Every structure is written in structure tokens, then in C-alpha cells.
Amino acid sequence: MEILKKSRIILIPAYEPDYRLISYVKELHGHGLNEIVIVNDGSGPAFEKIFHTLEEMGCVILVHQLNRGKGMALKTGYHYIHDAYPDYACIITADSDGQHAAEDVYKMAKEAVNHPDGLILGERDFKTSGIPAKSLMGNRLTSAIFALFFGRYLPDTQTGLRAFGPRLTGLMWEILGERFEYETRVLIFCIRSKIPLIEVPIQTIYENENKGTHFHPIKDSFKIISVITSDFMKFISTSILCAAVDMGLAWVMFDLLRGIFTGADFIRIMTATAAARFVSIGVNYSLNKNLVFGNEHTGENSLYRYLALCAINMILSAISVYLLHTLLNMDEKIAKVICDVILFLFNYQLQSRWVFAIRGLKHEP
């Protein structure tokens, strides 16, 4: 296949496709989209005829001998395109089960060229009739949970029609994930590294109740939700651990300092509290940076941002408790619990997207 400059490459991961894929490729050709890379993700001998026909039509066929998952199929395609096409304009990923209209693929290609630094998402309209219940419920649930934890509502978090320019290719193959959950990890990575997400409306197509899909509504939805919530669960765990460190160390120092601050209980308690808090803040910072958000690209000032956030939290907590107590006559202890729970969620968002945000990555493969 002739490699043209500024090619718009269509990448299709395919596992046990039917003959609709052949018709789909013809439709793509009809829109001038002729550079098509298809990854046979371990489909087996029974599907060789389909892939042979696609190869005769000019498609590049890459083969996994065993099924390795959609994420790995996409990464195989990204590596091949990076090496084989020296000057491509963009990569458009599409599914093999007929869900993405050829005209929408063409639309995505144009948007990717216009936004070389962003990830273009084909957004289906789930308000239309005829959507399979499992697809509607899965997308609604994951969109709501994604918005809760990452502060961005995406109506179609599971869309397989995506596009991006060569500046992002090298980042895409480094993101963890092998199967359907990989695409969710890509969204999280883009949010945390401030890569623009551009949503483009596309047609909503479900043929034969979407029975051709290999997406398992229970198992794969659970994996996706686990990916979305995994950092938050680790965040809760480290917070509990550091609270125990703070309290335990303070209790120990209360007794150790009695001989030093005899008759000065206030100074003894303040000294123990401050020392314990200093240690717990250091432990919490280290755990959140290396374990929770697992990011070595936080920039040089993440510690200062973390300390600033700690100070903001203390001020907001005190003011909020005071206002609830004085204006609403709420018990101080109850007000403290309510305020600190809200601030805890606020804290997670800011640590993910500001304190430990991904910074300084090169967008060239």
C-alpha cells in the first residue's frame, strides 16, 4: 500500500469480525479514507478468509496469535503506524462491529487535524430511542462516576471512535491497560495531564441489539468502574493510615514530653500535636505522590502545592464549621464531620488535577 504524506490512518481492532467489516471498509474507501490498519486480535483460523479479503482490499493486517484485548490491539496499531507512516496527520480508531458511520470517521479526521494537541471523542446521543438497555445503563453509570471523581462529565466514556494527532501517539502506547478498560485510562490520563478532550456528535448505531460486540456488560463495566475508582480507594486508604500515624504519634509524644514540659500542658499538647501532624503530612504527601497518583511528572513544586492545599483545608474547615454552628445552630462536632467529608472529596479532586497533575510531558512520540 502506498504511504502518502499527511495520511489519515484508520485503526480498527478486530476480534472475530463478521462480513460487515468488509462492507464497512468499502464505505470508508468511498469517503477517501484508504489508509486502514486492522489488528486481528487472535480471531483464529475460522476468520482468515475475512482478513484475507480485507488485505486484498488494501488494508494492512497486523496479527496477534492469541487474543490480547482491545487495549493491546490499539497499542500494536499505534507502534506500527508510528514506524510505517513517516508523516501522518492523525490516527482515527474505530470499532469493527458497525457502530461507527464512515461519514463520522471522516468528520473525526478533520477535527483531529484542526486540534493536533487534543483527543477527539465521537459522542453518541443516548437520548435517542432503540438503545440497548445494557449499553444505556453502562454508559450512564460510568459517565456519572467519572464526573464524580474527575470533575468532567463525558456523556459517552465508552466511545471507540476517537482521533488524535502524532503528538499524542507516544503517550497513548505508554498508558496502562490491555482490554476495554484501557480506553477509560486514556480519558483519566488526558484529564490529569490537561490534554484537551474535544467531543464531536456522531450517529448512534446499534445493529441487531449490538449482539456483535465483545463487550461484557457486567465484567467489563466492573473493570471500567474499578479503574475510575482505584485512585480514590487508595486515597482513602492512605488518608486512614496517615490519620492513624498522626493520632498514634501524638499519643506517644503526650507521654514522652511530660518530663520536659512539666506543668505546661498547653505547650506540651501543642508541641506533640504539631510534631505528629508534621510527620503525618510528610507521609501522606509521599504516599499520595508515589502510590495513589503514581506520577513522577508532577513538576518541582508539588510539595509546595500540597502544603498550600493543607493550609487552605484548615482555613475552609474552620470557617465552614463556624458558619454552620452560628448561622444554623448546628452542633460543632456534626458540622465538623460534614465539612471534612466535603473537603475530603474536594481534596481528592485538587490533588489529582493540581497538586499531582501530570506536567512537563513531551507530546512527541
Short mmCIF file of C-alpha atoms in Angstrom, two decimals:
data_model
loop_
_atom_site.label_atom_id
_atom_site.label_comp_id
_atom_site.label_asym_id
_atom_site.label_seq_id
_atom_site.Cartn_x
_atom_site.Cartn_y
_atom_site.Cartn_z
CA MET A 1 0.00 0.00 0.00
CA GLU A 2 1.34 3.39 -0.98
CA ILE A 3 2.18 5.58 2.01
CA LEU A 4 1.12 9.16 1.34
CA LYS A 5 2.27 12.21 3.22
CA LYS A 6 -0.16 13.52 5.80
CA SER A 7 -2.16 10.30 5.72
CA ARG A 8 -5.23 9.95 7.90
CA ILE A 9 -4.87 6.45 9.29
CA ILE A 10 -7.90 4.42 10.34
CA LEU A 11 -7.07 1.85 13.04
CA ILE A 12 -9.57 -0.96 13.66
CA PRO A 13 -9.01 -3.59 16.36
CA ALA A 14 -10.94 -6.70 15.31
CA TYR A 15 -11.74 -9.87 17.23
CA GLU A 16 -13.82 -12.46 15.37
CA PRO A 17 -15.45 -9.92 12.98
CA ASP A 18 -18.21 -10.81 10.54
CA TYR A 19 -18.55 -9.79 6.89
CA ARG A 20 -19.94 -6.39 7.86
CA LEU A 21 -16.33 -5.29 8.33
CA ILE A 22 -15.71 -5.76 4.62
CA SER A 23 -18.69 -3.58 3.76
CA TYR A 24 -17.54 -1.03 6.30
CA VAL A 25 -14.09 -0.78 4.72
CA LYS A 26 -15.76 -0.17 1.34
CA GLU A 27 -17.72 2.69 2.89
CA LEU A 28 -14.51 4.17 4.30
CA HIS A 29 -12.89 3.95 0.87
CA GLY A 30 -15.91 5.79 -0.52
CA HIS A 31 -15.07 8.73 1.74
CA GLY A 32 -11.45 8.78 0.61
CA LEU A 33 -10.17 7.04 3.73
CA ASN A 34 -7.88 4.46 2.17
CA GLU A 35 -5.11 4.04 4.77
CA ILE A 36 -6.62 1.41 7.04
CA VAL A 37 -4.76 -0.70 9.60
CA ILE A 38 -6.66 -3.65 11.08
CA VAL A 39 -5.39 -5.66 14.04
CA ASN A 40 -6.54 -9.28 14.03
CA ASP A 41 -6.60 -9.82 17.78
CA GLY A 42 -6.38 -13.62 17.89
CA SER A 43 -9.55 -14.32 15.89
CA GLY A 44 -8.38 -17.78 14.83
CA PRO A 45 -8.39 -19.76 11.54
CA ALA A 46 -12.16 -19.51 11.05
CA PHE A 47 -11.81 -15.79 10.26
CA GLU A 48 -8.78 -15.94 7.95
CA LYS A 49 -10.94 -15.54 4.83
CA ILE A 50 -12.35 -12.24 6.07
CA PHE A 51 -8.91 -10.84 6.89
CA HIS A 52 -7.51 -12.12 3.58
CA THR A 53 -10.27 -10.26 1.72
CA LEU A 54 -9.54 -7.10 3.70
CA GLU A 55 -5.85 -7.40 2.84
CA GLU A 56 -6.70 -7.73 -0.85
CA MET A 57 -8.72 -4.51 -0.50
CA GLY A 58 -5.55 -2.67 0.56
CA CYS A 59 -5.80 -2.88 4.34
CA VAL A 60 -2.73 -3.56 6.45
CA ILE A 61 -3.42 -6.60 8.62
CA LEU A 62 -1.49 -7.00 11.87
CA VAL A 63 -1.90 -10.28 13.73
CA HIS A 64 -1.99 -11.31 17.39
CA GLN A 65 -1.76 -15.08 17.54
CA LEU A 66 -3.80 -15.04 20.77
CA ASN A 67 -6.49 -12.62 21.91
CA ARG A 68 -4.73 -9.93 23.93
CA GLY A 69 -7.56 -7.41 24.34
CA LYS A 70 -8.63 -4.17 22.72
CA GLY A 71 -6.08 -2.05 24.56
CA MET A 72 -3.16 -4.18 23.36
CA ALA A 73 -4.57 -4.27 19.82
CA LEU A 74 -4.68 -0.48 19.76
CA LYS A 75 -1.12 -0.22 21.06
CA THR A 76 0.11 -2.66 18.41
CA GLY A 77 -1.51 -0.44 15.80
CA TYR A 78 -0.03 2.74 17.26
CA HIS A 79 3.50 1.30 17.16
CA TYR A 80 3.07 0.13 13.58
CA ILE A 81 1.66 3.45 12.37
CA HIS A 82 4.43 5.40 14.08
CA ASP A 83 7.09 3.28 12.36
CA ALA A 84 5.45 2.78 8.95
CA TYR A 85 3.97 6.22 8.23
CA PRO A 86 6.68 8.88 8.47
CA ASP A 87 4.37 11.87 8.12
CA TYR A 88 0.78 11.01 9.06
CA ALA A 89 -1.75 13.66 10.02
CA CYS A 90 -3.79 11.70 12.56
CA ILE A 91 -4.99 8.30 13.76
CA ILE A 92 -8.70 7.53 13.96
CA THR A 93 -9.71 4.43 15.95
CA ALA A 94 -12.99 2.74 15.03
CA ASP A 95 -14.76 -0.43 16.11
CA SER A 96 -15.25 -3.42 13.82
CA ASP A 97 -18.90 -4.10 14.67
CA GLY A 98 -20.55 -1.44 12.50
CA GLN A 99 -21.23 1.15 15.22
CA HIS A 100 -19.37 4.00 13.53
CA ALA A 101 -20.63 5.51 10.29
CA ALA A 102 -17.99 6.21 7.64
CA GLU A 103 -19.05 9.86 7.39
CA ASP A 104 -18.46 10.25 11.11
CA VAL A 105 -14.97 8.78 10.77
CA TYR A 106 -14.29 11.38 8.08
CA LYS A 107 -15.62 14.11 10.40
CA MET A 108 -13.32 12.90 13.18
CA ALA A 109 -10.31 13.02 10.85
CA LYS A 110 -10.97 16.68 10.06
CA GLU A 111 -11.37 17.56 13.73
CA ALA A 112 -8.11 15.80 14.64
CA VAL A 113 -6.20 17.82 12.06
CA ASN A 114 -7.73 21.03 13.45
CA HIS A 115 -6.85 20.07 17.07
CA PRO A 116 -3.41 18.41 16.91
CA ASP A 117 -2.90 18.61 20.69
CA GLY A 118 -6.26 17.16 21.70
CA LEU A 119 -8.08 13.84 21.85
CA ILE A 120 -11.24 13.86 19.75
CA LEU A 121 -14.13 11.78 21.09
CA GLY A 122 -17.06 10.65 18.97
CA GLU A 123 -20.05 11.31 21.23
CA ARG A 124 -23.20 9.23 20.70
CA ASP A 125 -26.61 10.57 21.69
CA PHE A 126 -28.11 8.14 24.21
CA LYS A 127 -31.37 10.08 24.36
CA THR A 128 -32.47 8.56 21.06
CA SER A 129 -34.73 5.52 21.00
CA GLY A 130 -33.57 2.00 20.27
CA ILE A 131 -30.51 1.98 22.54
CA PRO A 132 -29.94 -1.47 24.09
CA ALA A 133 -30.60 -1.33 27.81
CA LYS A 134 -27.18 -2.73 28.76
CA SER A 135 -25.41 -0.06 26.67
CA LEU A 136 -27.56 2.77 28.01
CA MET A 137 -27.15 1.77 31.66
CA GLY A 138 -23.43 1.09 31.31
CA ASN A 139 -22.70 4.47 29.75
CA ARG A 140 -24.91 6.42 32.15
CA LEU A 141 -23.30 4.76 35.17
CA THR A 142 -19.69 5.18 34.04
CA SER A 143 -20.30 8.80 32.95
CA ALA A 144 -21.75 9.70 36.36
CA ILE A 145 -18.94 8.01 38.28
CA PHE A 146 -16.30 9.54 36.01
CA ALA A 147 -17.73 13.03 36.59
CA LEU A 148 -17.82 12.47 40.36
CA PHE A 149 -14.13 11.53 40.58
CA PHE A 150 -12.59 13.62 37.79
CA GLY A 151 -14.82 16.67 37.55
CA ARG A 152 -15.66 16.29 33.86
CA TYR A 153 -18.94 14.89 32.58
CA LEU A 154 -18.46 12.90 29.39
CA PRO A 155 -21.77 11.54 28.05
CA ASP A 156 -20.00 8.74 26.17
CA THR A 157 -16.99 7.47 28.12
CA GLN A 158 -17.01 4.16 26.23
CA THR A 159 -16.89 5.51 22.69
CA GLY A 160 -14.44 3.63 20.48
CA LEU A 161 -14.42 6.32 17.80
CA ARG A 162 -11.51 8.54 18.76
CA ALA A 163 -8.87 10.53 16.93
CA PHE A 164 -5.61 12.29 17.73
CA GLY A 165 -2.52 13.65 16.01
CA PRO A 166 1.05 12.31 16.07
CA ARG A 167 1.99 14.47 19.06
CA LEU A 168 -0.02 12.15 21.31
CA THR A 169 0.89 8.77 19.83
CA GLY A 170 3.89 8.12 22.07
CA LEU A 171 1.83 8.92 25.15
CA MET A 172 -1.01 6.63 24.10
CA TRP A 173 1.05 3.46 23.97
CA GLU A 174 2.57 4.15 27.41
CA ILE A 175 -0.80 4.24 29.20
CA LEU A 176 -1.54 1.08 31.19
CA GLY A 177 -4.36 -1.26 30.18
CA GLU A 178 -4.86 -4.23 27.91
CA ARG A 179 -8.59 -4.63 27.36
CA PHE A 180 -11.68 -2.39 27.33
CA GLU A 181 -10.57 -0.57 30.48
CA TYR A 182 -7.61 0.89 28.54
CA GLU A 183 -9.85 3.48 26.89
CA THR A 184 -11.01 4.69 30.31
CA ARG A 185 -7.40 5.01 31.45
CA VAL A 186 -6.75 7.18 28.39
CA LEU A 187 -9.52 9.57 29.46
CA ILE A 188 -8.13 9.76 33.01
CA PHE A 189 -4.62 10.38 31.69
CA CYS A 190 -5.86 13.21 29.47
CA ILE A 191 -7.77 14.85 32.35
CA ARG A 192 -4.74 14.70 34.65
CA SER A 193 -2.26 15.89 32.01
CA LYS A 194 -4.60 18.63 30.73
CA ILE A 195 -4.79 17.23 27.22
CA PRO A 196 -7.94 18.78 25.67
CA LEU A 197 -10.90 16.43 25.18
CA ILE A 198 -12.98 17.57 22.20
CA GLU A 199 -16.40 15.97 21.86
CA VAL A 200 -17.88 15.60 18.39
CA PRO A 201 -21.50 14.43 17.94
CA ILE A 202 -21.79 11.24 15.90
CA GLN A 203 -24.59 8.90 14.87
CA THR A 204 -25.81 6.31 17.35
CA ILE A 205 -25.83 2.95 15.60
CA TYR A 206 -26.71 -0.38 17.22
CA GLU A 207 -27.24 -3.18 14.76
CA ASN A 208 -29.10 -6.31 15.90
CA GLU A 209 -29.26 -5.11 19.55
CA ASN A 210 -25.45 -4.80 19.47
CA LYS A 211 -25.06 -8.58 19.63
CA GLY A 212 -21.83 -8.41 17.63
CA THR A 213 -19.95 -6.66 20.41
CA HIS A 214 -17.43 -8.49 22.60
CA PHE A 215 -18.04 -6.07 25.47
CA HIS A 216 -19.34 -7.97 28.51
CA PRO A 217 -21.75 -5.61 30.31
CA ILE A 218 -21.08 -6.92 33.83
CA LYS A 219 -17.44 -7.99 33.76
CA ASP A 220 -16.10 -5.16 31.61
CA SER A 221 -18.24 -2.46 33.26
CA PHE A 222 -16.88 -3.60 36.62
CA LYS A 223 -13.32 -3.27 35.28
CA ILE A 224 -14.03 0.23 33.99
CA ILE A 225 -15.59 1.36 37.28
CA SER A 226 -12.64 -0.20 39.13
CA VAL A 227 -10.25 1.84 37.01
CA ILE A 228 -12.20 5.06 37.69
CA THR A 229 -12.37 4.50 41.45
CA SER A 230 -9.00 2.80 42.06
CA ASP A 231 -7.08 6.01 42.83
CA PHE A 232 -9.82 7.20 45.17
CA MET A 233 -9.82 3.93 47.11
CA LYS A 234 -6.05 4.21 47.52
CA PHE A 235 -6.56 7.84 48.55
CA ILE A 236 -8.95 6.74 51.30
CA SER A 237 -6.51 4.05 52.46
CA THR A 238 -3.55 6.43 52.72
CA SER A 239 -5.69 9.01 54.49
CA ILE A 240 -6.77 6.46 57.10
CA LEU A 241 -3.19 5.30 57.53
CA CYS A 242 -1.89 8.83 57.98
CA ALA A 243 -4.67 9.67 60.42
CA ALA A 244 -3.57 6.66 62.48
CA VAL A 245 0.06 7.84 62.28
CA ASP A 246 -0.98 11.33 63.35
CA MET A 247 -3.06 10.13 66.30
CA GLY A 248 -0.69 7.37 67.41
CA LEU A 249 2.38 9.58 67.31
CA ALA A 250 0.57 12.37 69.19
CA TRP A 251 -0.48 9.95 71.92
CA VAL A 252 3.07 8.67 72.33
CA MET A 253 4.51 12.18 72.47
CA PHE A 254 1.94 13.32 75.00
CA ASP A 255 3.59 10.93 77.46
CA LEU A 256 7.21 11.39 76.32
CA LEU A 257 7.06 15.17 76.73
CA ARG A 258 5.63 15.18 80.25
CA GLY A 259 9.08 15.26 81.80
CA ILE A 260 10.20 18.12 79.55
CA PHE A 261 7.13 20.36 79.84
CA THR A 262 6.23 19.78 83.49
CA GLY A 263 3.32 22.00 84.46
CA ALA A 264 2.96 23.39 80.91
CA ASP A 265 0.29 21.13 79.49
CA PHE A 266 -0.78 23.51 76.72
CA ILE A 267 2.75 23.78 75.30
CA ARG A 268 3.22 20.00 75.66
CA ILE A 269 0.00 19.24 73.79
CA MET A 270 0.70 21.82 71.06
CA THR A 271 4.25 20.51 70.56
CA ALA A 272 3.09 16.89 70.34
CA THR A 273 0.24 17.78 68.00
CA ALA A 274 2.45 19.86 65.70
CA ALA A 275 5.19 17.22 65.55
CA ALA A 276 2.70 14.43 64.83
CA ARG A 277 0.98 16.49 62.15
CA PHE A 278 4.34 17.34 60.54
CA VAL A 279 5.23 13.65 60.26
CA SER A 280 1.78 12.59 59.01
CA ILE A 281 1.76 15.33 56.36
CA GLY A 282 5.15 14.12 55.08
CA VAL A 283 3.97 10.52 54.99
CA ASN A 284 0.71 11.46 53.28
CA TYR A 285 2.48 13.55 50.65
CA SER A 286 4.92 10.75 49.83
CA LEU A 287 2.21 8.07 49.64
CA ASN A 288 -0.13 10.17 47.51
CA LYS A 289 2.60 11.16 45.09
CA ASN A 290 4.10 7.70 44.64
CA LEU A 291 1.28 5.27 45.42
CA VAL A 292 -2.08 6.94 44.88
CA PHE A 293 -1.43 9.03 41.80
CA GLY A 294 1.77 7.21 40.84
CA ASN A 295 3.19 10.12 38.90
CA GLU A 296 6.83 11.08 38.58
CA HIS A 297 5.92 14.03 36.33
CA THR A 298 4.36 16.29 38.97
CA GLY A 299 6.82 19.11 38.50
CA GLU A 300 9.22 20.62 41.00
CA ASN A 301 6.64 22.41 43.15
CA SER A 302 4.23 19.61 44.08
CA LEU A 303 5.28 19.75 47.75
CA TYR A 304 4.56 23.47 47.93
CA ARG A 305 1.19 22.95 46.25
CA TYR A 306 0.42 20.17 48.72
CA LEU A 307 1.31 22.33 51.74
CA ALA A 308 -0.75 25.20 50.34
CA LEU A 309 -3.71 22.85 49.97
CA CYS A 310 -3.29 21.69 53.58
CA ALA A 311 -3.42 25.30 54.75
CA ILE A 312 -6.48 26.03 52.59
CA ASN A 313 -8.22 22.98 54.00
CA MET A 314 -7.64 24.04 57.59
CA ILE A 315 -8.96 27.54 56.92
CA LEU A 316 -12.01 26.33 54.99
CA SER A 317 -12.80 23.71 57.65
CA ALA A 318 -12.66 26.25 60.47
CA ILE A 319 -14.75 28.85 58.62
CA SER A 320 -17.34 26.30 57.47
CA VAL A 321 -17.79 24.78 60.93
CA TYR A 322 -18.11 28.25 62.43
CA LEU A 323 -20.76 29.33 59.90
CA LEU A 324 -22.81 26.14 60.28
CA HIS A 325 -22.67 26.44 64.07
CA THR A 326 -23.51 30.13 64.30
CA LEU A 327 -25.96 30.54 61.39
CA LEU A 328 -27.75 27.17 61.52
CA ASN A 329 -27.17 26.39 65.20
CA MET A 330 -25.64 23.05 64.17
CA ASP A 331 -23.64 21.06 66.69
CA GLU A 332 -19.94 21.76 66.15
CA LYS A 333 -18.98 18.07 66.02
CA ILE A 334 -21.62 17.24 63.42
CA ALA A 335 -20.65 20.32 61.41
CA LYS A 336 -17.01 19.21 61.54
CA VAL A 337 -17.86 15.77 60.15
CA ILE A 338 -19.97 17.23 57.31
CA CYS A 339 -17.39 19.84 56.35
CA ASP A 340 -14.44 17.47 56.44
CA VAL A 341 -16.21 14.86 54.29
CA ILE A 342 -16.96 17.51 51.66
CA LEU A 343 -13.41 18.83 51.86
CA PHE A 344 -12.09 15.28 51.55
CA LEU A 345 -13.78 14.91 48.13
CA PHE A 346 -12.64 18.41 47.20
CA ASN A 347 -9.13 17.46 48.31
CA TYR A 348 -9.05 14.41 46.06
CA GLN A 349 -10.04 16.44 43.01
CA LEU A 350 -7.41 19.10 43.65
CA GLN A 351 -4.63 16.63 44.42
CA SER A 352 -5.41 14.69 41.25
CA ARG A 353 -5.76 17.69 38.94
CA TRP A 354 -3.48 20.32 40.55
CA VAL A 355 -1.07 19.09 43.22
CA PHE A 356 -0.05 15.86 41.46
CA ALA A 357 -1.17 16.70 37.93
CA ILE A 358 0.95 15.34 35.10
CA ARG A 359 3.30 18.08 33.93
CA GLY A 360 6.17 18.52 31.53
CA LEU A 361 5.47 15.55 29.25
CA LYS A 362 6.70 15.76 25.70
CA HIS A 363 3.86 15.27 23.25
CA GLU A 364 6.06 13.82 20.53
CA PRO A 365 6.41 10.04 20.04
#
